[in-house]
Amino acid sequence: MNKIRIASLAATIAIIATAAAAQTPVKTGIVVRGVNGDLPRTCDFSREEVDQSGRMTGASVQCKKDGTLREVLAHLPATFNAYCQVRAADLGGARLITAPLADNPEHCDLSAITPKDAQRRFGAAVQR
């Protein structure tokens, strides 16, 4: 019986450790937001969910701690024909955490910033 409890506890600890590692704050490197459509275009965050203070609660972006543009773009879904970019350090008080998906290890969540401020910081789109 004790072996079962120990195995169960070990499995629980592994799940918690994996979840914590999957949500690491990112403060360095390049952050990318995919864009579709005709250029010139900016990154549109207007449809993102916001909290009572008007700050986003989790917009999809691509990032990697210390990641270069090439590394971060490597997993940007092919459905995007362009992208906007910003340095993670230039996002000010925004919250940027890793949120990897099975087919996209560079997927991240951007929150605690207004959609308008995010659009301004990411700037104009670049053709892929």
XYZ file of C-alpha atoms in Angstrom:
128
model
C 0.000 0.000 0.000
C 2.821 2.450 0.798
C 4.411 1.839 -2.633
C 1.166 2.879 -4.311
C 0.951 6.060 -2.240
C 4.595 6.922 -2.961
C 4.092 6.321 -6.690
C 0.957 8.462 -6.640
C 2.765 11.245 -4.771
C 5.695 11.088 -7.208
C 3.300 11.338 -10.166
C 1.560 14.336 -8.586
C 4.881 16.091 -7.957
C 5.933 15.453 -11.574
C 2.691 16.973 -12.878
C 3.102 20.062 -10.686
C 6.749 20.497 -11.721
C 5.821 20.182 -15.413
C 3.032 22.743 -15.085
C 5.341 25.179 -13.274
C 8.045 24.790 -15.921
C 5.463 25.293 -18.657
C 4.557 28.725 -17.272
C 7.909 30.435 -16.943
C 8.033 34.243 -17.073
C 9.924 35.550 -20.115
C 11.727 38.881 -19.864
C 14.322 38.567 -22.625
C 14.335 37.707 -26.317
C 11.996 38.493 -29.187
C 8.193 38.230 -28.955
C 6.177 37.659 -32.141
C 2.462 37.950 -32.927
C 1.167 36.325 -36.119
C -0.853 38.385 -38.606
C -3.061 37.459 -41.564
C -4.202 39.635 -44.411
C -2.933 42.358 -46.655
C -0.052 44.542 -45.541
C 0.511 47.141 -44.195
C -1.131 45.948 -41.044
C -0.522 46.145 -37.318
C -0.956 43.450 -34.732
C -4.586 43.485 -33.726
C -5.292 42.726 -30.088
C -8.790 44.253 -30.097
C -10.597 40.909 -29.844
C -8.653 39.700 -26.826
C -10.388 39.134 -23.509
C -9.702 41.865 -20.958
C -10.215 42.199 -17.221
C -12.131 44.986 -15.437
C -9.174 47.355 -15.789
C -9.058 46.811 -19.580
C -5.874 44.725 -19.535
C -5.616 41.523 -21.561
C -5.891 38.230 -19.716
C -3.901 36.051 -22.126
C -3.228 36.899 -25.776
C -1.424 34.315 -27.924
C 2.101 35.237 -28.958
C 5.354 33.418 -29.689
C 8.336 33.813 -27.354
C 11.343 32.060 -25.930
C 13.660 33.181 -23.136
C 16.651 34.792 -24.874
C 15.083 33.662 -28.174
C 16.133 35.130 -31.495
C 13.666 36.074 -34.208
C 14.638 32.970 -36.169
C 14.050 30.655 -33.193
C 10.699 32.192 -32.317
C 9.442 32.224 -35.928
C 10.363 28.546 -36.385
C 7.083 27.429 -34.779
C 4.790 30.285 -35.829
C 1.838 28.504 -37.456
C 2.004 28.525 -41.253
C -1.464 30.101 -41.416
C 0.114 33.510 -40.674
C 1.491 35.366 -43.688
C 3.120 38.112 -41.604
C 4.125 38.954 -38.062
C 4.814 41.842 -35.677
C 7.651 41.773 -33.200
C 8.908 43.446 -30.039
C 11.687 42.772 -27.569
C 10.328 41.193 -24.377
C 12.167 43.854 -22.376
C 10.140 46.547 -24.191
C 6.800 45.199 -22.932
C 7.139 47.125 -19.678
C 4.813 45.854 -16.971
C 3.139 43.276 -19.181
C 3.112 39.646 -18.077
C 4.647 37.236 -20.585
C 4.713 33.534 -19.716
C 5.493 30.386 -21.640
C 2.418 28.327 -22.518
C 3.700 25.606 -24.853
C 1.291 23.633 -27.000
C 1.887 20.103 -28.284
C 2.711 21.417 -31.782
C 4.106 24.809 -30.757
C 6.772 24.886 -28.025
C 7.256 28.665 -28.433
C 3.603 29.567 -27.690
C 3.254 32.136 -24.898
C 0.535 34.170 -23.174
C 0.712 37.951 -22.996
C -1.396 39.666 -20.322
C -1.556 42.672 -17.971
C -1.301 45.149 -20.864
C -4.080 46.954 -22.718
C -4.812 45.877 -26.304
C -4.047 49.410 -27.521
C -0.671 49.498 -25.753
C 0.233 46.033 -27.063
C -0.628 47.094 -30.620
C 1.529 50.208 -30.266
C 4.509 48.287 -28.877
C 4.400 45.503 -31.469
C 4.189 48.009 -34.321
C 3.764 47.266 -38.021
C 3.657 43.809 -39.535
C 6.451 42.308 -41.616
C 5.798 39.943 -44.542
C 6.841 36.400 -43.729
